[in-house]
Coordinates of C-alpha atoms and ligand atoms in Angstrom, one line a residue:
Chain A
X709 CA 29.9 -7.2 15.5
X710 CA 29.8 -10.6 17.0
X711 CA 28.1 -13.0 14.7
X712 CA 26.4 -14.8 17.5
X713 CA 24.4 -11.7 18.5
X714 CA 21.3 -11.0 16.5
X715 CA 19.9 -7.9 18.2
X716 CA 21.9 -5.3 20.1
X717 CA 20.8 -2.0 21.5
X718 CA 23.1 0.7 23.1
X719 CA 21.5 3.2 25.4
X720 CA 18.4 3.2 23.1
X721 CA 15.8 5.8 23.8
X722 CA 12.6 7.0 22.3
X723 CA 10.4 9.9 23.1
X724 CA 7.0 10.8 21.7
X725 CA 5.7 14.3 21.6
X726 CA 2.5 14.9 23.5
X727 CA 0.5 17.9 24.6
X728 CA 2.5 19.9 27.1
X729 CA 5.8 18.0 26.7
X730 CA 7.3 14.6 25.8
X731 CA 6.7 11.1 26.9
X732 CA 9.8 8.9 27.4
X733 CA 8.6 5.6 26.0
X734 CA 12.0 4.0 26.2
X735 CA 14.9 5.0 28.4
X736 CA 18.5 3.7 28.0
X737 CA 17.7 0.2 26.8
X738 CA 20.7 -2.1 26.6
X739 CA 20.0 -5.6 25.5
X740 CA 21.9 -8.3 23.5
X741 CA 19.8 -11.1 22.0
X742 CA 21.7 -14.1 20.9
X743 CA 21.1 -16.1 17.7
X744 CA 19.0 -19.1 18.4
X745 CA 17.2 -17.5 21.3
X746 CA 13.6 -16.8 22.1
X747 CA 13.8 -13.5 24.0
X748 CA 10.8 -12.2 25.8
X749 CA 9.8 -8.7 26.7
X750 CA 7.4 -8.8 29.5
X751 CA 5.6 -5.8 30.7
X752 CA 2.2 -4.2 31.4
X753 CA 0.3 -1.8 29.1
X754 CA 2.3 1.1 27.9
X755 CA 5.6 -0.3 29.1
X756 CA 7.2 0.4 25.7
X757 CA 7.3 -3.2 24.3
X758 CA 5.7 -2.3 20.9
X759 CA 7.9 0.8 20.7
X760 CA 11.0 -1.3 21.0
X761 CA 9.7 -3.8 18.4
X762 CA 8.9 -1.0 16.0
X763 CA 12.4 0.5 16.3
X764 CA 14.0 -2.9 15.8
X765 CA 11.8 -3.6 12.7
X766 CA 12.8 -0.3 11.2
X767 CA 9.2 1.2 11.5
X768 CA 10.3 3.8 14.0
X769 CA 13.5 5.8 14.5
X770 CA 15.3 5.9 17.8
X771 CA 15.4 9.3 19.5
X772 CA 18.7 8.5 21.1
X773 CA 21.2 5.6 21.2
X774 CA 21.7 2.9 18.7
X775 CA 20.1 -0.4 17.7
X776 CA 21.4 -3.2 15.5
X777 CA 19.7 -6.2 14.0
X778 CA 22.0 -8.8 12.5
X779 CA 24.7 -6.3 12.7
X780 CA 22.9 -3.7 10.6
X781 CA 22.0 -0.2 11.9
X782 CA 18.2 0.2 12.2
X783 CA 18.4 3.8 11.2
X784 CA 20.4 3.6 8.0
X785 CA 20.6 -0.1 6.8
X786 CA 16.9 -0.7 6.6
X787 CA 16.8 -2.7 3.4
X788 CA 19.4 -5.2 4.7
X789 CA 17.4 -5.7 7.9
X790 CA 14.0 -5.9 6.1
X791 CA 15.3 -8.7 3.9
X792 CA 15.9 -10.8 6.9
X793 CA 13.2 -10.1 9.4
X794 CA 9.4 -10.3 9.7
X795 CA 6.8 -9.3 12.3
X796 CA 3.5 -10.6 13.4
X797 CA 1.3 -8.6 15.9
X798 CA -1.6 -9.9 17.9
X799 CA -5.0 -8.7 16.7
X800 CA -3.6 -7.9 13.3
X801 CA -6.1 -7.3 10.5
X802 CA -3.8 -7.1 7.5
X803 CA -4.6 -8.3 4.1
X804 CA -7.6 -7.9 1.8
X805 CA -11.0 -9.2 2.8
X806 CA -11.8 -10.0 -0.8
X807 CA -8.9 -12.4 -1.2
X808 CA -8.8 -16.0 0.1
X809 CA -6.3 -17.1 2.7
X810 CA -4.1 -18.7 0.1
X811 CA -4.2 -15.6 -2.1
X812 CA -3.4 -13.3 0.7
X813 CA -0.4 -15.3 1.8
X814 CA 0.8 -15.5 -1.8
X815 CA 0.5 -11.7 -2.1
X816 CA 2.7 -11.1 0.9
X817 CA 5.2 -13.7 -0.2
X818 CA 5.7 -11.7 -3.4
X819 CA 7.0 -8.7 -1.4
X820 CA 9.9 -11.0 -0.4
X821 CA 10.5 -12.1 -4.0
X822 CA 9.6 -15.8 -3.3
X823 CA 9.0 -17.7 -6.6
X824 CA 5.3 -18.4 -6.9
X825 CA 5.7 -22.2 -7.1
X826 CA 7.8 -22.3 -4.0
X827 CA 5.5 -19.9 -2.2
X828 CA 2.4 -22.0 -3.0
X829 CA 4.2 -25.2 -1.8
X830 CA 5.2 -23.5 1.5
X831 CA 1.8 -22.0 2.0
X832 CA 0.1 -25.4 1.7
X833 CA 2.6 -26.9 4.0
X834 CA 2.0 -24.4 6.7
X835 CA -1.8 -24.3 6.2
X836 CA -1.7 -28.0 6.9
X837 CA 0.4 -27.7 10.0
X838 CA -2.0 -25.2 11.4
X839 CA -5.1 -27.2 10.3
X840 CA -6.2 -24.5 8.0
X841 CA -6.1 -26.5 4.7
X842 CA -9.9 -26.6 4.6
X843 CA -10.0 -22.8 4.7
X844 CA -7.4 -22.2 2.1
X845 CA -10.0 -20.9 -0.3
X846 CA -12.1 -19.0 2.3
X847 CA -12.1 -15.2 1.9
X848 CA -10.3 -13.7 4.8
X849 CA -13.2 -11.5 5.7
X850 CA -14.9 -14.6 6.8
X851 CA -12.2 -15.9 9.2
X852 CA -12.5 -16.1 13.0
X853 CA -9.9 -14.3 15.1
X854 CA -8.1 -17.5 15.8
X855 CA -7.9 -18.6 12.1
X856 CA -6.9 -15.1 11.2
X857 CA -4.0 -15.1 13.7
X858 CA -2.8 -18.5 12.4
X859 CA -2.8 -17.0 8.9
X860 CA -0.8 -14.0 10.2
X861 CA 1.8 -16.3 11.8
X862 CA 2.1 -18.1 8.5
X863 CA 2.6 -14.8 6.7
X864 CA 5.4 -14.0 9.1
X865 CA 7.3 -17.2 8.6
X866 CA 6.8 -17.6 4.8
X867 CA 9.8 -15.3 4.1
X868 CA 11.9 -17.6 6.2
X869 CA 13.2 -14.7 8.4
X870 CA 16.3 -15.0 10.5
X871 CA 14.7 -12.8 13.1
X872 CA 11.0 -13.0 13.8
X873 CA 9.3 -10.3 15.9
X874 CA 6.1 -11.4 17.6
X875 CA 4.2 -8.6 19.3
X876 CA 1.7 -10.3 21.7
X877 CA 1.1 -13.1 19.2
X878 CA -1.6 -14.8 21.4
X879 CA -3.5 -11.7 22.3
X880 CA -7.2 -12.4 22.4
X881 CA -6.9 -16.1 21.3
X882 CA -8.7 -18.8 23.2
X883 CA -6.7 -21.2 25.2
X884 CA -6.6 -24.0 22.6
X885 CA -5.4 -21.8 19.8
X886 CA -2.9 -20.0 21.9
X887 CA -1.5 -23.4 22.8
X888 CA -1.2 -24.3 19.1
X889 CA 0.5 -21.1 18.4
X890 CA 3.0 -21.5 21.2
X891 CA 3.9 -25.1 20.3
X892 CA 4.3 -24.0 16.7
X893 CA 6.7 -21.3 17.7
X894 CA 8.8 -23.9 19.5
X895 CA 8.8 -26.2 16.6
X896 CA 9.7 -23.4 14.2
X897 CA 12.7 -22.5 16.3
X898 CA 14.1 -26.0 16.3
X899 CA 13.5 -26.5 12.5
X900 CA 16.5 -24.4 11.6
X901 CA 19.6 -23.4 13.5
X902 CA 20.3 -19.7 14.2
X903 CA 16.7 -18.4 14.1
X904 CA 15.9 -15.7 16.7
X905 CA 12.5 -14.7 18.1
X906 CA 11.9 -11.5 20.0
X907 CA 8.5 -11.8 21.6
X908 CA 6.4 -9.4 23.7
X909 CA 3.7 -10.7 25.9
X910 CA 1.3 -9.8 28.7
X911 CA 1.1 -13.4 29.7
X912 CA 3.6 -14.5 32.3
X913 CA 3.0 -18.2 31.7
X914 CA 3.7 -17.7 28.0
X915 CA 7.0 -16.0 28.7
X916 CA 7.9 -18.7 31.2
X917 CA 7.0 -21.5 28.8
X918 CA 8.7 -20.1 25.6
X919 CA 11.5 -17.8 26.5
X920 CA 15.2 -18.6 27.0
X921 CA 15.6 -15.2 28.6
X922 CA 13.2 -12.5 29.7
X923 CA 13.5 -8.8 30.1
X924 CA 11.0 -7.2 32.5
X925 CA 10.1 -3.8 31.2
X926 CA 8.0 -1.2 32.8
X927 CA 7.8 2.6 32.1
X928 CA 10.3 2.3 29.3
X929 CA 13.0 0.8 31.5
X930 CA 14.3 -2.7 31.8
X931 CA 14.1 -3.7 35.4
X932 CA 15.6 -7.2 35.2
X933 CA 16.9 -9.5 32.5
X934 CA 17.6 -13.2 33.1
X935 CA 16.4 -16.7 32.4
X936 CA 13.0 -17.6 33.9
X937 CA 14.8 -19.7 36.4
X938 CA 17.2 -17.0 37.2
X939 CA 14.4 -14.5 37.7
X940 CA 12.7 -16.8 40.1
X941 CA 15.9 -17.1 42.1
X942 CA 15.5 -13.5 43.1
X943 CA 12.8 -14.8 45.4
X944 CA 14.9 -17.6 46.8
X945 CA 14.7 -16.5 50.5
X946 CA 11.2 -15.3 50.4
X947 CA 8.4 -17.3 52.1
X948 CA 5.3 -17.2 50.0
X949 CA 1.8 -18.1 50.8
X950 CA -1.4 -18.4 49.0
X951 CA -4.6 -18.3 51.1
X952 CA -8.2 -18.9 50.1
X953 CA -10.8 -17.0 52.2
X954 CA -14.5 -16.8 52.5
X955 CA -16.1 -13.5 53.4
X956 CA -19.2 -11.4 53.3
X957 CA -19.3 -9.8 49.9
X958 CA -19.1 -6.2 51.3
X959 CA -15.8 -6.9 53.1
X960 CA -12.6 -5.7 51.4
X961 CA -9.2 -6.7 52.5
X962 CA -7.0 -3.6 52.2
X963 CA -4.0 -4.5 54.3
X964 CA -2.5 -7.4 56.1
X965 CA 0.1 -7.0 58.9
X966 CA 3.5 -8.7 58.8
X967 CA 3.3 -9.3 55.0
X968 CA 4.8 -7.8 51.9
X969 CA 3.8 -8.0 48.3
X970 CA 0.2 -8.6 49.3
X971 CA -2.3 -9.1 46.4
X972 CA -6.0 -10.1 46.3
X973 CA -7.7 -11.9 43.5
X974 CA -11.5 -12.6 43.5
X975 CA -12.4 -16.3 43.0
X976 CA -15.8 -18.0 42.3
X977 CA -18.5 -18.1 44.9
X978 CA -17.4 -14.8 46.4
X979 CA -14.2 -16.3 47.7
X980 CA -10.9 -14.5 47.4
X981 CA -7.4 -15.6 47.0
X982 CA -4.8 -13.7 48.9
X983 CA -1.1 -14.0 48.1
X984 CA 1.7 -12.5 50.2
X985 CA 5.3 -12.9 51.4
X986 CA 6.5 -13.0 55.0
X987 CA 9.9 -12.7 56.5
X988 CA 9.2 -14.6 59.6
X989 CA 7.4 -18.0 59.5
X990 CA 6.2 -17.6 63.1
X991 CA 4.0 -14.7 62.1
X992 CA 1.7 -16.8 60.1
X993 CA -0.5 -17.6 63.1
X994 CA -0.9 -13.9 63.9
X995 CA -1.9 -13.3 60.3
X996 CA -4.6 -16.0 60.4
X997 CA -5.9 -14.5 63.6
X998 CA -6.0 -11.0 62.1
X999 CA -8.0 -12.4 59.1
X1000 CA -10.5 -14.2 61.4
X1001 CA -11.0 -11.1 63.6
X1002 CA -11.8 -9.1 60.5
X1003 CA -14.5 -11.5 59.2
X1004 CA -12.5 -13.6 56.8
X1005 CA -12.8 -17.4 57.1
X1006 CA -9.8 -19.5 56.1
X1007 CA -10.7 -22.1 53.4
X1008 CA -7.3 -23.3 52.6
X1009 CA -3.7 -22.2 52.5
X1010 CA -0.4 -23.3 51.0
X1011 CA 3.2 -22.4 50.8
X1012 CA 4.1 -22.0 47.2
X1013 CA 6.8 -21.8 44.6
X1014 CA 7.6 -18.4 43.2
X1015 CA 6.1 -17.6 39.8
X1016 CA 7.1 -15.0 37.3
X1017 CA 4.2 -13.0 38.6
X1018 CA 5.8 -12.8 42.0
X1019 CA 9.1 -11.8 40.4
X1020 CA 7.3 -9.1 38.5
X1021 CA 5.6 -7.7 41.7
X1022 CA 9.0 -7.9 43.5
X1023 CA 10.8 -6.0 40.8
X1024 CA 8.3 -3.5 39.5
X1025 CA 6.7 -3.0 42.9
X1026 CA 3.2 -3.4 41.6
X1027 CA 0.8 -6.0 40.6
X1028 CA 0.8 -7.2 37.0
X1029 CA -2.4 -6.2 35.4
X1030 CA -3.4 -7.8 32.2
X1031 CA -5.2 -6.0 29.5
X1032 CA -8.7 -7.3 29.3
Chain B
X284 CA 20.4 -1.8 -6.9
X285 CA 21.0 -5.4 -7.7
X286 CA 19.0 -7.8 -9.9
X287 CA 17.4 -9.6 -7.0
X288 CA 16.0 -6.3 -5.7
X289 CA 14.5 -5.5 -9.1
X290 CA 12.9 -8.8 -9.5
X291 CA 11.5 -8.6 -6.0
X292 CA 9.9 -5.3 -6.8
X293 CA 8.4 -6.5 -10.0
X294 CA 6.9 -9.4 -8.1
X295 CA 5.6 -7.0 -5.5
X296 CA 3.9 -4.9 -8.3
X297 CA 2.1 -7.9 -9.6
X298 CA 1.3 -9.1 -6.0
X299 CA -0.3 -5.8 -5.1
X300 CA -2.1 -5.5 -8.5
X301 CA -3.8 -8.8 -7.9
X302 CA -6.4 -7.9 -5.3
X303 CA -7.5 -5.0 -7.5
X304 CA -8.1 -7.2 -10.5
X305 CA -9.8 -9.8 -8.3
X306 CA -12.1 -7.3 -6.7
X307 CA -13.3 -6.3 -10.1
X308 CA -14.2 -9.9 -10.9
X309 CA -15.7 -11.0 -7.6
X310 CA -17.9 -8.1 -6.9
X311 CA -20.5 -6.9 -9.3
X312 CA -22.0 -4.0 -7.5
X313 CA -19.6 -1.8 -9.6
X314 CA -21.6 -2.4 -12.7
X315 CA -24.4 -0.1 -11.5
X316 CA -22.2 2.7 -10.2
X317 CA -19.5 2.6 -12.8
X318 CA -21.4 1.9 -16.0
X319 CA -25.0 3.0 -15.6
X320 CA -24.2 6.3 -13.8
X321 CA -21.8 7.7 -16.5
X322 CA -24.2 6.5 -19.1
X323 CA -27.0 8.5 -17.5
X324 CA -24.8 11.7 -17.8
X325 CA -24.0 10.8 -21.3
X326 CA -27.7 10.4 -22.2
X327 CA -28.5 13.7 -20.6
X328 CA -25.8 15.5 -22.6
X329 CA -26.8 13.5 -25.7
X330 CA -30.4 14.7 -25.4
X331 CA -29.2 18.2 -25.0
X332 CA -26.9 18.0 -28.0
X333 CA -29.7 16.6 -30.1
X334 CA -32.0 19.4 -29.0
X335 CA -29.3 21.9 -29.9
X336 CA -28.9 20.2 -33.3
X337 CA -25.2 19.5 -32.7
X338 CA -23.5 16.9 -34.9
X339 CA -23.4 13.3 -34.0
X340 CA -19.8 13.5 -33.1
X341 CA -20.7 15.4 -30.0
X342 CA -22.5 12.4 -28.7
X343 CA -19.3 10.5 -29.3
X344 CA -17.4 13.2 -27.3
X345 CA -19.8 12.7 -24.4
X346 CA -19.6 8.9 -24.5
X347 CA -15.8 9.0 -24.6
X348 CA -15.9 11.4 -21.6
X349 CA -18.2 9.1 -19.7
X350 CA -15.9 6.2 -20.3
X351 CA -12.8 8.1 -19.3
X352 CA -14.5 9.4 -16.2
X353 CA -14.2 5.9 -14.7
X354 CA -10.4 6.4 -14.6
X355 CA -10.8 9.8 -12.9
X356 CA -13.1 8.3 -10.2
X357 CA -10.7 5.4 -9.7
X358 CA -7.8 7.8 -9.2
X359 CA -9.7 10.2 -7.0
X360 CA -11.4 7.6 -4.8
X361 CA -9.4 4.4 -4.9
X362 CA -5.9 5.7 -5.4
X363 CA -5.8 8.9 -3.4
X364 CA -7.4 7.5 -0.3
X365 CA -5.9 4.0 -0.5
X366 CA -2.8 4.5 1.6
X367 CA -5.0 5.9 4.3
X368 CA -7.0 2.7 4.3
X369 CA -3.9 0.6 4.2
X370 CA -2.7 2.4 7.3
X371 CA -6.0 1.8 9.1
X372 CA -6.0 -2.0 8.3
X373 CA -2.3 -2.3 9.3
X374 CA -1.2 -3.2 5.8
X375 CA 0.9 0.0 5.5
X376 CA 3.3 -1.0 8.2
X377 CA 3.7 -4.5 6.6
X378 CA 4.5 -2.8 3.3
X379 CA 7.1 -0.5 5.0
X380 CA 8.5 -3.6 6.7
X381 CA 8.9 -5.4 3.4
X382 CA 12.3 -5.3 1.6
X383 CA 10.8 -3.4 -1.4
X384 CA 10.1 0.1 -2.4
X385 CA 6.8 1.6 -1.5
X386 CA 6.7 2.9 -5.1
X387 CA 6.2 -0.7 -6.2
X388 CA 3.1 -1.0 -3.9
X389 CA 1.6 2.1 -5.5
X390 CA 2.5 1.0 -9.0
X391 CA 0.8 -2.3 -8.3
X392 CA -2.2 -0.5 -7.1
X393 CA -2.2 1.6 -10.2
X394 CA -1.8 -1.2 -12.6
X395 CA -4.5 -3.2 -10.9
X396 CA -6.7 -0.2 -10.8
X397 CA -6.1 0.5 -14.5
X398 CA -6.9 -3.0 -15.6
X399 CA -10.1 -3.2 -13.5
X400 CA -11.2 0.3 -14.6
X401 CA -10.5 -0.4 -18.3
X402 CA -13.2 -3.1 -18.1
X403 CA -15.7 -0.5 -16.8
X404 CA -14.6 2.1 -19.4
X405 CA -14.8 -0.4 -22.2
X406 CA -18.3 -1.3 -21.1
X407 CA -19.4 2.3 -21.0
X408 CA -17.9 2.8 -24.5
X409 CA -19.5 -0.2 -26.0
X410 CA -22.9 0.4 -24.6
X411 CA -22.7 4.1 -25.5
X412 CA -21.7 3.2 -29.1
X413 CA -24.7 1.0 -29.5
X414 CA -27.2 3.3 -27.9
X415 CA -26.1 6.4 -30.0
X416 CA -24.9 4.5 -33.0
X417 CA -21.6 6.3 -33.0
X418 CA -19.3 6.6 -36.0
X419 CA -15.6 6.4 -35.2
X420 CA -13.0 7.3 -37.6
X421 CA -9.5 6.3 -36.7
X422 CA -7.2 9.2 -37.6
X423 CA -3.8 7.9 -36.3
X424 CA -3.4 4.7 -34.3
X425 CA 0.1 5.4 -33.0
X426 CA -0.9 8.8 -31.7
X427 CA -4.1 7.3 -30.3
X428 CA -2.3 4.6 -28.3
X429 CA 0.3 7.1 -27.2
X430 CA -2.3 9.6 -25.9
X431 CA -4.3 6.9 -24.2
X432 CA -1.4 5.3 -22.3
X433 CA 0.2 8.7 -21.5
X434 CA -3.1 9.9 -20.1
X435 CA -3.3 6.9 -17.9
X436 CA 0.4 7.2 -16.8
X437 CA -0.1 10.9 -15.9
X438 CA -3.4 10.3 -14.3
X439 CA -2.1 7.5 -12.1
X440 CA 1.1 9.4 -11.4
X441 CA -1.2 12.1 -10.0
X442 CA -3.1 9.4 -8.0
X443 CA 0.2 8.1 -6.5
X444 CA 1.2 11.6 -5.5
X445 CA -2.2 12.3 -3.9
X446 CA -2.0 9.0 -2.0
X447 CA 1.0 10.1 0.0
X448 CA -0.2 13.6 0.4
X449 CA -3.6 12.4 1.7
X450 CA -1.8 10.2 4.2
X451 CA 0.4 13.1 5.4
X452 CA -2.5 15.5 5.6
X453 CA -4.9 13.1 7.2
X454 CA -8.6 12.9 7.0
X455 CA -9.3 16.5 5.9
X456 CA -8.0 15.5 2.5
X457 CA -11.2 13.6 2.0
X458 CA -13.1 16.8 1.5
X459 CA -10.6 17.7 -1.1
X460 CA -11.7 14.7 -3.2
X461 CA -15.4 15.6 -2.7
X462 CA -14.6 19.2 -3.6
X463 CA -12.8 18.3 -6.8
X464 CA -15.0 15.6 -8.2
X465 CA -17.7 17.6 -9.9
X466 CA -15.7 20.8 -10.9
X467 CA -13.2 18.6 -12.6
X468 CA -15.9 17.1 -14.7
X469 CA -16.6 20.6 -15.9
X470 CA -13.2 22.1 -16.3
X471 CA -11.7 19.0 -17.9
X472 CA -14.5 19.0 -20.5
X473 CA -15.6 15.5 -19.6
X474 CA -18.8 15.8 -21.7
X475 CA -17.9 18.6 -24.2
X476 CA -14.8 19.9 -26.0
X477 CA -12.6 21.8 -23.5
X478 CA -12.0 24.4 -26.3
X479 CA -15.4 25.9 -25.3
X480 CA -13.8 26.9 -22.0
X481 CA -11.3 29.2 -23.6
X482 CA -8.3 30.1 -21.4
X483 CA -9.6 28.0 -18.5
X484 CA -8.5 25.0 -20.6
X485 CA -4.8 25.9 -20.0
X486 CA -5.4 25.8 -16.2
X487 CA -7.3 22.6 -16.4
X488 CA -4.5 21.0 -18.4
X489 CA -2.9 20.2 -15.1
X490 CA -5.4 17.5 -14.9
X491 CA -4.1 14.9 -17.4
X492 CA -7.7 14.0 -18.3
X493 CA -8.2 17.3 -20.0
X494 CA -5.6 17.1 -22.6
X495 CA -5.9 13.3 -22.8
X496 CA -9.6 13.4 -23.6
X497 CA -9.1 16.2 -26.0
X498 CA -6.4 14.3 -27.9
X499 CA -8.5 11.1 -27.9
X500 CA -11.5 13.0 -29.4
X501 CA -9.3 14.5 -32.1
X502 CA -8.0 11.0 -33.0
X503 CA -11.3 9.1 -32.9
X504 CA -13.9 11.4 -34.5
X505 CA -14.0 13.2 -37.9
X506 CA -15.0 16.5 -36.3
X507 CA -12.6 16.0 -33.4
X508 CA -9.9 18.2 -34.8
X509 CA -12.2 21.1 -35.5
X510 CA -13.1 21.3 -31.9
X511 CA -9.6 20.4 -30.7
X512 CA -8.0 22.5 -28.0
X513 CA -4.3 22.2 -28.9
X514 CA -2.6 20.2 -31.6
X515 CA -2.2 16.5 -30.7
X516 CA 1.6 16.6 -30.7
X517 CA 1.6 19.4 -28.2
X518 CA -0.9 17.5 -26.1
X519 CA 1.4 14.5 -26.2
X520 CA 4.3 16.6 -25.0
X521 CA 2.1 18.0 -22.1
X522 CA 1.2 14.5 -21.1
X523 CA 4.8 13.4 -21.0
X524 CA 5.8 16.4 -18.9
X525 CA 2.8 15.8 -16.5
X526 CA 3.8 12.1 -16.2
X527 CA 7.4 13.0 -15.3
X528 CA 6.4 15.7 -12.8
X529 CA 3.7 13.6 -11.1
X530 CA 5.9 10.5 -10.9
X531 CA 8.8 12.5 -9.4
X532 CA 6.5 14.2 -6.9
X533 CA 5.0 10.8 -6.0
X534 CA 8.4 9.3 -5.3
X535 CA 9.4 12.4 -3.3
X536 CA 6.3 12.4 -1.1
X537 CA 6.4 8.6 -0.6
X538 CA 9.9 9.0 0.8
X539 CA 8.8 11.9 2.9
X540 CA 5.8 10.0 4.2
X541 CA 7.9 7.0 5.2
X542 CA 10.4 9.3 7.0
X543 CA 7.6 11.1 8.9
X544 CA 6.1 7.8 9.8
X545 CA 9.4 6.6 11.3
X546 CA 10.2 9.9 12.9
X547 CA 6.9 10.8 14.5
X548 CA 5.5 7.3 14.9
X549 CA 2.2 8.5 13.8
X550 CA 1.5 7.0 10.4
X551 CA 1.7 3.3 11.1
X552 CA -0.7 3.3 14.1
X553 CA -4.0 1.8 13.3
X554 CA -6.2 3.3 15.9
X555 CA -5.3 6.9 15.3
Ligands
ATP557 N1 2.8 7.2 18.2 C1 2.7 7.5 19.5 N2 2.6 8.8 19.9 C2 2.5 9.1 21.2 N3 2.7 8.3 22.2 C3 2.8 7.0 21.9 C4 2.8 6.5 20.6 N4 3.0 5.2 20.6 C5 3.0 4.8 21.9 N5 2.9 5.9 22.7 C6 3.0 5.8 24.2 O1 4.2 5.3 24.5 C7 4.1 4.4 25.6 C8 4.6 3.0 25.2 O2 3.7 2.5 24.3 P1 3.9 1.0 23.7 O3 2.8 0.9 22.7 O4 5.3 0.9 23.3 O5 3.6 0.1 24.9 P2 3.4 -1.5 25.0 O6 4.3 -2.0 26.1 O7 3.4 -2.1 23.7 O8 1.9 -1.5 25.6 P3 0.7 -2.6 25.3 O9 0.9 -3.7 26.2 O10 -0.5 -1.8 25.6 O11 0.8 -2.9 23.8 C9 2.7 4.5 26.0 O12 2.5 5.4 27.0 C10 2.0 5.0 24.8 O13 0.8 5.7 25.1
MG558 MG1 2.1 -3.1 22.5

């Protein structure tokens, strides 16, 4: 296998048994992730992201097709793969509450055979980078979610993996900590050549900011795979608007003539934001008239650049709902 | 199997033993449950033996049983159910993900558990010796050490096997532990010589504690041999066989558990 490819799947499929039949969590997945790449899997709840990560991290067997990590078969060459990878999931509660942060990290480092002296040095280095040095001797049962997730990330990188799997690493973190985690991920990638990250996320901005390439996954299928810029080009010829409206609270906007990909988001003060695409610029006046006649007052409007969210709606055909 | 892999697994054993030992030092609530409670049973039996006019060595038998019961409780409650808790906390999937054998994780748990429990057992033994002014007579130290360590090996082998089985069976297995706890005290002769149970003793010899305890009594007290169930050498042989069988079954079921986890995708999910 080509040495520059770190993850490869061939018609990979996975089914789960469920009452009255089977659920196809992954269907014919074909991806190639290059060394040195941050590769994003972007998709809504139940899309199959975690299933794919579990197969690639040898925690789950494929039902059909093949998958290789660093050239090794995920079914049969598990030890070779496990030596060179690690995984961190959002909302992870691993470790033992009775141990301190430093002790927990040390324990996990032992499963990778890291000499204790080296492990302690690395642990202290990363604790400092994450601003956790004060909490090194805090029992982990006392940590906040944010501190805990920082510790989890340190656990994941202590073994110096060639491929790091991050399953929604910023899930449930506040903005500040999520930002720290993202910037650390970028620094870590630059620190050593040839590292690879496969990351899943619900957050479109996160995928946009971090990933070299993104696969949009829904219902177990990959619907598009490209760079963030490439994905946005899909919408090159679309005219997009974002409109802010005032309305009586009982009024609901269910349809809007002449538009496609129309979505409504509630704003503060009972206002709403409506996003849509139109084919014909001239129709915008008719649209504004329609809104006015139905009790919606225009506060502001703008033509806007496509975001990944628009790409998602375009490709998957439905709005992207985050898990809250 | 290369050298690096072996060293890594040895480190993993120590790593996983660590929290067990630490837990014993950082939390003191165990003193009440693990020393006082066995001592209460010992005192109850002791009073009964005095009333019946039994010899002093019977008090010793009961104290020894009380001390060794700590290991049984550790195996039944902390070992057998442990993988289930590891699954719930998400540790299990990180263990499977690590480039080590799951056997090392369970060995680490066992060794840590043994060390922590030895502390409790020793405390019970020392306090019991003082209260009842016991007379020990060391019959054969080599045999004594052999019986003691083989008992622990077989007992924790059983614990390792139960750990995988409980995980495969799920939560119902809990009731099994509850179901077993008290009857095992009885059939393994925790507080009296198992010889009194006649043929039942052979059946209960499947529990390493039975023969182990009987052997220890024979090797620590003057009257031990009189009330011995089988000869010490046969008991040593039984313990060796039990250790091998339980260890092999533990390895087999761990492999099976990991395979099921990967195939059905059930065992590594926290919220199940
Ligand atoms: N062990 C399992 N048994 C049965 N069904 C499962 C199992 N694990 C996942 N599923 C189902 O498979 C589908 C894909 O789940 P998966 O966890 O891979 O999605 P996801 O993209 O990670 O979602 P989320 O964003 O919620 O984490 C879902 O419909 C889920 O209910
Ligand atoms: Mg998921």
